[in-house]
Structure formats: C-alpha cells, structure tokens
Short mmCIF file of C-alpha atoms in Angstrom, two decimals:
data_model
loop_
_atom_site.label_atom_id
_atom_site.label_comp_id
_atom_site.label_asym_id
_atom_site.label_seq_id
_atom_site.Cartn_x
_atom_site.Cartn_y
_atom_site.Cartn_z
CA UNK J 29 62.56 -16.87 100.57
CA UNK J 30 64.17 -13.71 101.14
CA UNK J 31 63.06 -13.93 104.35
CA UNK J 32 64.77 -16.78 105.52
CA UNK J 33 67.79 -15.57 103.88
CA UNK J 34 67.83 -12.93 106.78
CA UNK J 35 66.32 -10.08 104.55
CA UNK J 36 63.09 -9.09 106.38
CA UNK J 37 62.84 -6.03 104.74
CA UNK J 38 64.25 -6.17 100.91
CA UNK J 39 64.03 -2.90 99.93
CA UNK J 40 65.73 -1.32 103.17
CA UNK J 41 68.61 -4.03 102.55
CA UNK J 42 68.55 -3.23 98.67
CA UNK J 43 69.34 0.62 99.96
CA UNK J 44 71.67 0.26 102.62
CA UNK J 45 73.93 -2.10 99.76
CA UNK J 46 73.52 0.91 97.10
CA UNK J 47 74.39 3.15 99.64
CA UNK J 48 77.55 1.68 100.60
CA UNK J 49 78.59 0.63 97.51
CA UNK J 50 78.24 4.71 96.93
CA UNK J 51 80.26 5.57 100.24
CA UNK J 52 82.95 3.23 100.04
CA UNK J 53 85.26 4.34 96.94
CA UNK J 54 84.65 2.18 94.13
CA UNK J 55 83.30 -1.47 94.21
CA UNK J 56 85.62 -3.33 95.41
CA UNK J 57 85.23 -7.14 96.85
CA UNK J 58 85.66 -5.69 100.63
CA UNK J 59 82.88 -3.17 99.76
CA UNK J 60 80.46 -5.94 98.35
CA UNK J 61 80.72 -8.28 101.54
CA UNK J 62 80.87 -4.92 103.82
CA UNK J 63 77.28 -3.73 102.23
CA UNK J 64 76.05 -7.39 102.30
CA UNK J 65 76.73 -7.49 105.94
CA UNK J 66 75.27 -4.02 106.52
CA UNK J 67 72.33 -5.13 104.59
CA UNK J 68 71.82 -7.92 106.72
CA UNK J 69 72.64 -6.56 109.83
CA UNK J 70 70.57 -3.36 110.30
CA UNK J 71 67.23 -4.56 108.72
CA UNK J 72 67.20 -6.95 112.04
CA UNK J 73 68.33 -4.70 114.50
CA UNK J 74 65.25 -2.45 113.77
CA UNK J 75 63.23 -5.00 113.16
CA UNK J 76 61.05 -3.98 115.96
CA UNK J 77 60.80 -0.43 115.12
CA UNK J 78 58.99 -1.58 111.88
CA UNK J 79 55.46 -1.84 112.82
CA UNK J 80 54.36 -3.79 109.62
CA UNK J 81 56.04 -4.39 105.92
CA UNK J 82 56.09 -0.65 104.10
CA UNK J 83 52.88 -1.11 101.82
CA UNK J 84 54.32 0.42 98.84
CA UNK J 85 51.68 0.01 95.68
CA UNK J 86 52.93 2.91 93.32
CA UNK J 87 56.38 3.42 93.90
CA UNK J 88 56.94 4.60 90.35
CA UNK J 89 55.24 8.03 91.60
CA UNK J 90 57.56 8.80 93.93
CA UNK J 91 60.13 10.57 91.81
CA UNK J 92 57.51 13.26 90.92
CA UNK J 93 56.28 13.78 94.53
CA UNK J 94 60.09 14.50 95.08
CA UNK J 95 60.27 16.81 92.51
CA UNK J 96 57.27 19.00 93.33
CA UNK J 97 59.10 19.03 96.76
CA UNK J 98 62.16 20.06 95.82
CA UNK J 99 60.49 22.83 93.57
CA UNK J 100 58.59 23.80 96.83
CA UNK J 101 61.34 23.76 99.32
CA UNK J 102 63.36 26.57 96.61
CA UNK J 103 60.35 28.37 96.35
CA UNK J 104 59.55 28.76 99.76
CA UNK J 105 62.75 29.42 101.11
CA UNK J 106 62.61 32.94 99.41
CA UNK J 107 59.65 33.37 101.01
CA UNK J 108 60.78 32.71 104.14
CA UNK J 109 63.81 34.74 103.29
CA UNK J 110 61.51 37.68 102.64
CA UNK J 111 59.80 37.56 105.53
CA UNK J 112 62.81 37.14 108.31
CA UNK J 113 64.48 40.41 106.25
CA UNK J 114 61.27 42.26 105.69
CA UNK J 115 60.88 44.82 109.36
CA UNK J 116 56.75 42.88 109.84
CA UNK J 117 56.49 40.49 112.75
CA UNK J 118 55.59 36.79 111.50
CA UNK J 119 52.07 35.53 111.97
CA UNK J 120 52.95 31.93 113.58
CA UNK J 121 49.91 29.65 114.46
CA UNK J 122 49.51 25.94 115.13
CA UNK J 123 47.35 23.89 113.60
CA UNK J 124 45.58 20.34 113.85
CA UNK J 125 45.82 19.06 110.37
CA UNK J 126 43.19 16.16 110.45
CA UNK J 127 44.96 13.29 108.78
CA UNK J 128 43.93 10.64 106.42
CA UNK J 129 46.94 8.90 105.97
CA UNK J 130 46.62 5.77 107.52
CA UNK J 131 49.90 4.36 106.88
CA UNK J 132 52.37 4.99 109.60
CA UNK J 133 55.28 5.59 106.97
CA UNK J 134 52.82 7.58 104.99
CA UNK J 135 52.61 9.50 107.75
CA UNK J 136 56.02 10.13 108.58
CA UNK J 137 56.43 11.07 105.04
CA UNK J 138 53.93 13.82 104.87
CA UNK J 139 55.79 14.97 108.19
CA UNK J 140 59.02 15.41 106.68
CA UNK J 141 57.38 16.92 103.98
CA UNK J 142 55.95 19.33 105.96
CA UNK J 143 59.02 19.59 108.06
CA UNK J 144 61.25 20.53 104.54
CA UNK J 145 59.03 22.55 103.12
CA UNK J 146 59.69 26.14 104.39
CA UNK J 147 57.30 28.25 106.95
CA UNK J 148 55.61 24.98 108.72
CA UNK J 149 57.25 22.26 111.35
CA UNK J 150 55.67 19.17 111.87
CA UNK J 151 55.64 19.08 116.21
CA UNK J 152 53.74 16.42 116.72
CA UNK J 153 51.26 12.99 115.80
CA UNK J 154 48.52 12.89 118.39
CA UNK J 155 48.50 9.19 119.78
CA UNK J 156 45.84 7.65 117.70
CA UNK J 157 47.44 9.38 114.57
CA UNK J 158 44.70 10.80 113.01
CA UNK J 159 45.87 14.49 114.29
CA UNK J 160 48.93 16.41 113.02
CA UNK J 161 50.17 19.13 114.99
CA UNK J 162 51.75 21.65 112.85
CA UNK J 163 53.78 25.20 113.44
CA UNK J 164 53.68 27.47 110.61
CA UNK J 165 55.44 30.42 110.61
CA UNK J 166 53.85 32.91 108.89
CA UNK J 167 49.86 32.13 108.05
CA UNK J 168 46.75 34.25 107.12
CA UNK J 169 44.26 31.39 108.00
CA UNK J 170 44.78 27.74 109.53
CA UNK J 171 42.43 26.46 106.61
CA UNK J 172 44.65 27.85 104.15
CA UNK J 173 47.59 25.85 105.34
CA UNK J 174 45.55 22.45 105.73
CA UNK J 175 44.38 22.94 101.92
CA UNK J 176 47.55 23.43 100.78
CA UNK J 177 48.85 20.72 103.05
CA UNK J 178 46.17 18.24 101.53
CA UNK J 179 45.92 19.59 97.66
CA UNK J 180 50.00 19.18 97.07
CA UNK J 181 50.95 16.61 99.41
CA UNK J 182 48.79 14.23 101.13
CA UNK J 183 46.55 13.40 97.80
CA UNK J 184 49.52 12.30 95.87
CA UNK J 185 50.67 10.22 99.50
CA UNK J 186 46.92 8.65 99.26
CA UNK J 187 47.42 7.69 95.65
CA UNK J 188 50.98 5.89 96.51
CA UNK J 189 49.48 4.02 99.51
CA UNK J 190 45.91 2.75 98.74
CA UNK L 28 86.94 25.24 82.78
CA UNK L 29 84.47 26.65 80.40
CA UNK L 30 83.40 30.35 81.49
CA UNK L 31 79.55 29.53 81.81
CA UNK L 32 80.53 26.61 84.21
CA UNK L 33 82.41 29.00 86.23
CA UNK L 34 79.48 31.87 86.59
CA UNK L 35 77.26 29.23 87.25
CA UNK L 36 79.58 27.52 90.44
CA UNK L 37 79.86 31.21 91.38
CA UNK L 38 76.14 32.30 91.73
CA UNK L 39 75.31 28.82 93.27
CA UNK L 40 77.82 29.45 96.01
CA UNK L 41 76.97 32.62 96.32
CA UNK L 42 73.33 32.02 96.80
CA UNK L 43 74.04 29.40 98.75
CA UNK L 44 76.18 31.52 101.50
CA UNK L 45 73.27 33.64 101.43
CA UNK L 46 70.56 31.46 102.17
CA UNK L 47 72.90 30.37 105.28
CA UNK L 48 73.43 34.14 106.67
CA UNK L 49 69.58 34.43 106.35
CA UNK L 50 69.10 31.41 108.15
CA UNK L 51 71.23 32.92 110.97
CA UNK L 52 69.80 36.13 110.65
CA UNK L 53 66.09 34.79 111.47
CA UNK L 54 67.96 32.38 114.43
CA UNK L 55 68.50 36.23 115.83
CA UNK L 56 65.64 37.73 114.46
CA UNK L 57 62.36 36.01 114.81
CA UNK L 58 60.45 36.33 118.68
CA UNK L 59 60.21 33.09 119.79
CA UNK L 60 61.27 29.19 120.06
CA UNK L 61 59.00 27.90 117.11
CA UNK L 62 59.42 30.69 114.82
CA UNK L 63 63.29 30.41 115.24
CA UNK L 64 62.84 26.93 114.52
CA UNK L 65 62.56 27.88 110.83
CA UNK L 66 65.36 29.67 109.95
CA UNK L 67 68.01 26.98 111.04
CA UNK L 68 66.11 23.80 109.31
CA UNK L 69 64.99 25.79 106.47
CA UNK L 70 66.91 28.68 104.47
CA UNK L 71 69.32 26.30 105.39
CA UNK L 72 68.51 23.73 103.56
CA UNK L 73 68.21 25.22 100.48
CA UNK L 74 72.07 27.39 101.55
CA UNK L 75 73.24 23.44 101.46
CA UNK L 76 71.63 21.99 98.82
CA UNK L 77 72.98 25.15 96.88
CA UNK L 78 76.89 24.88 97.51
CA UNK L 79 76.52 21.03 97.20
CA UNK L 80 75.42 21.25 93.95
CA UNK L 81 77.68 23.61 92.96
CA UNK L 82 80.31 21.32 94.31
CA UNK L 83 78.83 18.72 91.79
CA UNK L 84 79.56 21.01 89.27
CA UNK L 85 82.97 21.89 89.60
CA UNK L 86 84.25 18.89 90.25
CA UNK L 87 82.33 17.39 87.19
CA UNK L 88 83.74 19.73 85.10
CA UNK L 89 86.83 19.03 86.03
CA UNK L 90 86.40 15.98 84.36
CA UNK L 91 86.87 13.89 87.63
CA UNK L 92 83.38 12.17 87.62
CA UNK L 93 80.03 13.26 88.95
CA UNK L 94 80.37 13.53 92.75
CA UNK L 95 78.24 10.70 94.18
CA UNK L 96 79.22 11.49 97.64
CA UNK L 97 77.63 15.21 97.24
CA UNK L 98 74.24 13.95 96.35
CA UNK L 99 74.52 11.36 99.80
CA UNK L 100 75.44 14.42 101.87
CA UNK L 101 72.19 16.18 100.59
CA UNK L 102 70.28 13.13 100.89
CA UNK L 103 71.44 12.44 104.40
CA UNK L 104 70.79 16.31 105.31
CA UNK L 105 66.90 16.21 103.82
CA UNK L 106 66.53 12.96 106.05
CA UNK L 107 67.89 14.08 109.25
CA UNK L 108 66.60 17.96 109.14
CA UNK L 109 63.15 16.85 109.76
CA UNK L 110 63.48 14.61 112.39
CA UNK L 111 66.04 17.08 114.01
CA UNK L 112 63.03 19.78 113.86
CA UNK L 113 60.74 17.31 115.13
CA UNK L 114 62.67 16.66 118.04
CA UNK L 115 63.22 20.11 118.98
CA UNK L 116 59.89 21.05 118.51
CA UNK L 117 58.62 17.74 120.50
CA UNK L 118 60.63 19.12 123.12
CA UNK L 119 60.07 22.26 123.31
CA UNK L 120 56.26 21.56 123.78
CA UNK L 121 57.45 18.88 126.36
CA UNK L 122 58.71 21.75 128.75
CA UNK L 123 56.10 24.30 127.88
CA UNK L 124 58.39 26.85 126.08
CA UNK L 125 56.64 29.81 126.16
CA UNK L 126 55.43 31.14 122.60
CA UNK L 127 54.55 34.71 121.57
CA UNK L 128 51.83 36.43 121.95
CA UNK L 129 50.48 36.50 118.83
CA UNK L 130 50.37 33.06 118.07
CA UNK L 131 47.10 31.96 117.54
CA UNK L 132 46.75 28.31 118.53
CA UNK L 133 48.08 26.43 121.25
CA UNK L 134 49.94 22.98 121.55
CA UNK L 135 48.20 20.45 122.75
CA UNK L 136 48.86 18.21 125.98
CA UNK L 137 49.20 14.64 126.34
#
C-alpha cells in the first residue's frame, strides 16, 4: 500500500520527515507538508540508485554497533594522535579484506565503518564485491587488521543482515 | 551555570581544538597522499564531535533546550566524512599517486 502511496522506500521517507521536522524550527503545519513532500520526493529520485529494498532483519542491534563505534573512533583517534606527534615514520600498507557481506548496504556500512574508525580508509570495492581495498595507516601485519576488521565489525553486520 | 558544567564545556572545547591542530599537524606531517588522508577525516572527527557536544552542553544548561541541530551537524559530518575519504582515495588510485616507499602493498588496477 505504501507503495502506491508513492513511498517506495518507508524507512528512507520515515527519516527524511524526522529529519526535517528536526531542521525546520519547531513543527509547524508548513514543516509537516514540507517533510511530507521531501519524503516523497527524494525516495523516487534515487530510486534507481537503490539496487534492491534494504534487507534489514535486526534493526534493534544497530544502536550497539553504533556505540562500539563511537567508543572506537575516541579511542583510536589518540592513537592516531600519538603516532602523527611521536618523531617514528608510520607503517602504511593496503590490504584486500576478503568480504562476506553480501548485502550491498552492508557493505557500504562496514566501509564507513572502516572509513570512521581511525588509522584505516576504505579505497575501494573490487567489482564483484567480494574484495575490500583498505589503507591503514600504521599496521604491524595485514592479518592483524582483517581480524580486527572481522571480530568487531563485520560479525555483528552478518548478524543484522542474515 | 553550575561550575562542573562549565569545566566540563571547557575541557571538551579544549580537547576538541586539539584534536583539530593534530589533524593539521599530520596534513603537514605524514609522507604521502594516503597517510595524509588520515589526519583530515580522522582526529578530526573526533575535534568535531568534541566542540559539538560541548555546544550541547552549554546551551542545555542554559536552560534553552537540548540542541537538536548539534546532534544533525554530527550526524551529517559521520555520513559525509567517509564518502569524502572514499572519493579522495578512489581518486587518488585513479591517477596513480605515488605512495611511499615503505608501504607494503599496492592498489590494485581495474
């Protein structure tokens, strides 16, 4: 039903209204049709950048994946603090990180992820996305950084998606 | 303004405008393209997310409401820093920046 209602994709709509009603000062009648048009408006335009409806099935999990996140992104910061004052060169490498995510947002999850979390940069997916191409600043071994990678981050992303 | 409110605003800011000179600091510091990459989108970050919430907090205890549009500002920042990074880095590879020598690995081609 939502569908024909021009909703395609509920939650994104359901966010983009919350949003607004967040930006705009107050809720106010003009912000409540403004968000409703938003909400109907952007879902289609990019509508075809949405391979496939986002396969959510635990949800509820996500507020503790962001947590552990935020407590990494603090606690990696000072080290990468550390190392830019400290007078030793970095140790940067890149590394494949063999995926199994299979879920394209999945995957662009883990990326940010990655990406946030101090001392590694997501670069690149390889085309058939099972590859993750990965620059990490400072790193003793690349199978230290795919362990930690996979232990903390794309477990939990496994557990929200299958 | 209660006294523990204020020393608490004041190290928050004051880590925060730390965070950011380190973040500069390694922008000047580190050898090459991809290592520089991680002082801007990172230390960063956490400079931000510092003086935002310390923004929160002053302004809350001020008794003016909890500042919604602080928390949207970090939210927007920890959505658009990684795709910003990826971009650069995506980029970067694209033209065949030229890494140190040290760095053990190589990014691929395709």
């Amino acid at each position: 039903m939502l569908d024909r209602l021009g909703f395609p994709q509920p939650w994104l709509s359901a966010l983009l209204f919350v949003t607004w009603q967040f930006l705009s000062e107050g809720v106010s009648g003009a912000s409540i049709v403004m968000g409703l048009v938003l909400a109907m408006v952007i879902p289609q335009i990019t509508h075809g950048f949405w391979p496939e409806r986002p396969a959510f099935v635990k949800a509820w999990k996500m507020p503790a994946y962001l947590l552990i996140v935020l407590k990494d992104i603090v606690a990696a910061s000072f080290s990468v603090a550390r190392l830019i004052l400290s007078p030793r060169p970095p140790r940067p490498v890149f590394v494949c990180y063999p995926l199994q995510l299979e879920h394209p947002l999945a995957i662009s999850i883990l990326a940010s992820t990655i990406s946030l979390t101090p001392g590694t940069v997501s670069a690149d997916v390889s085309d058939d996305q099972t590859l993750l191409l990965i620059h990490a600043l400072d790193a003793e071994s690349d199978q230290e950084i795919i362990d930690a990678i996979h232990q903390r981050y794309e477990k939990r992303l496994m557990e929200m998606f299958q | 303004m209660n006294p523990f409110a204020e020393y608490l605003i004041a190290a928050l800011l004051l880590l925060g405008g730390a965070f950011s000179l380190i973040g500069a600091l390694g922008l000047a510091r580190l050898p090459d393209f991809f290592t520089r990459l991680h002082g801007p989108t990172k230390a960063t970050t956490l400079g931000v997310g510092a003086i935002v919430v310390s923004s929160v907090l002053y302004f809350s205890s001020l008794g003016e409401g909890i500042g919604i549009s602080e928390i949207l500002i970090t939210v927007f920042l920890f959505l658009t820093a990684p795709v910003s990074a990826n971009m650069l880095a995506k980029a970067a590879m694209h033209i065949g920046v030229k890494t140190t020598d040290d760095t053990r690995g190589n990014p691929w081609e395709q």
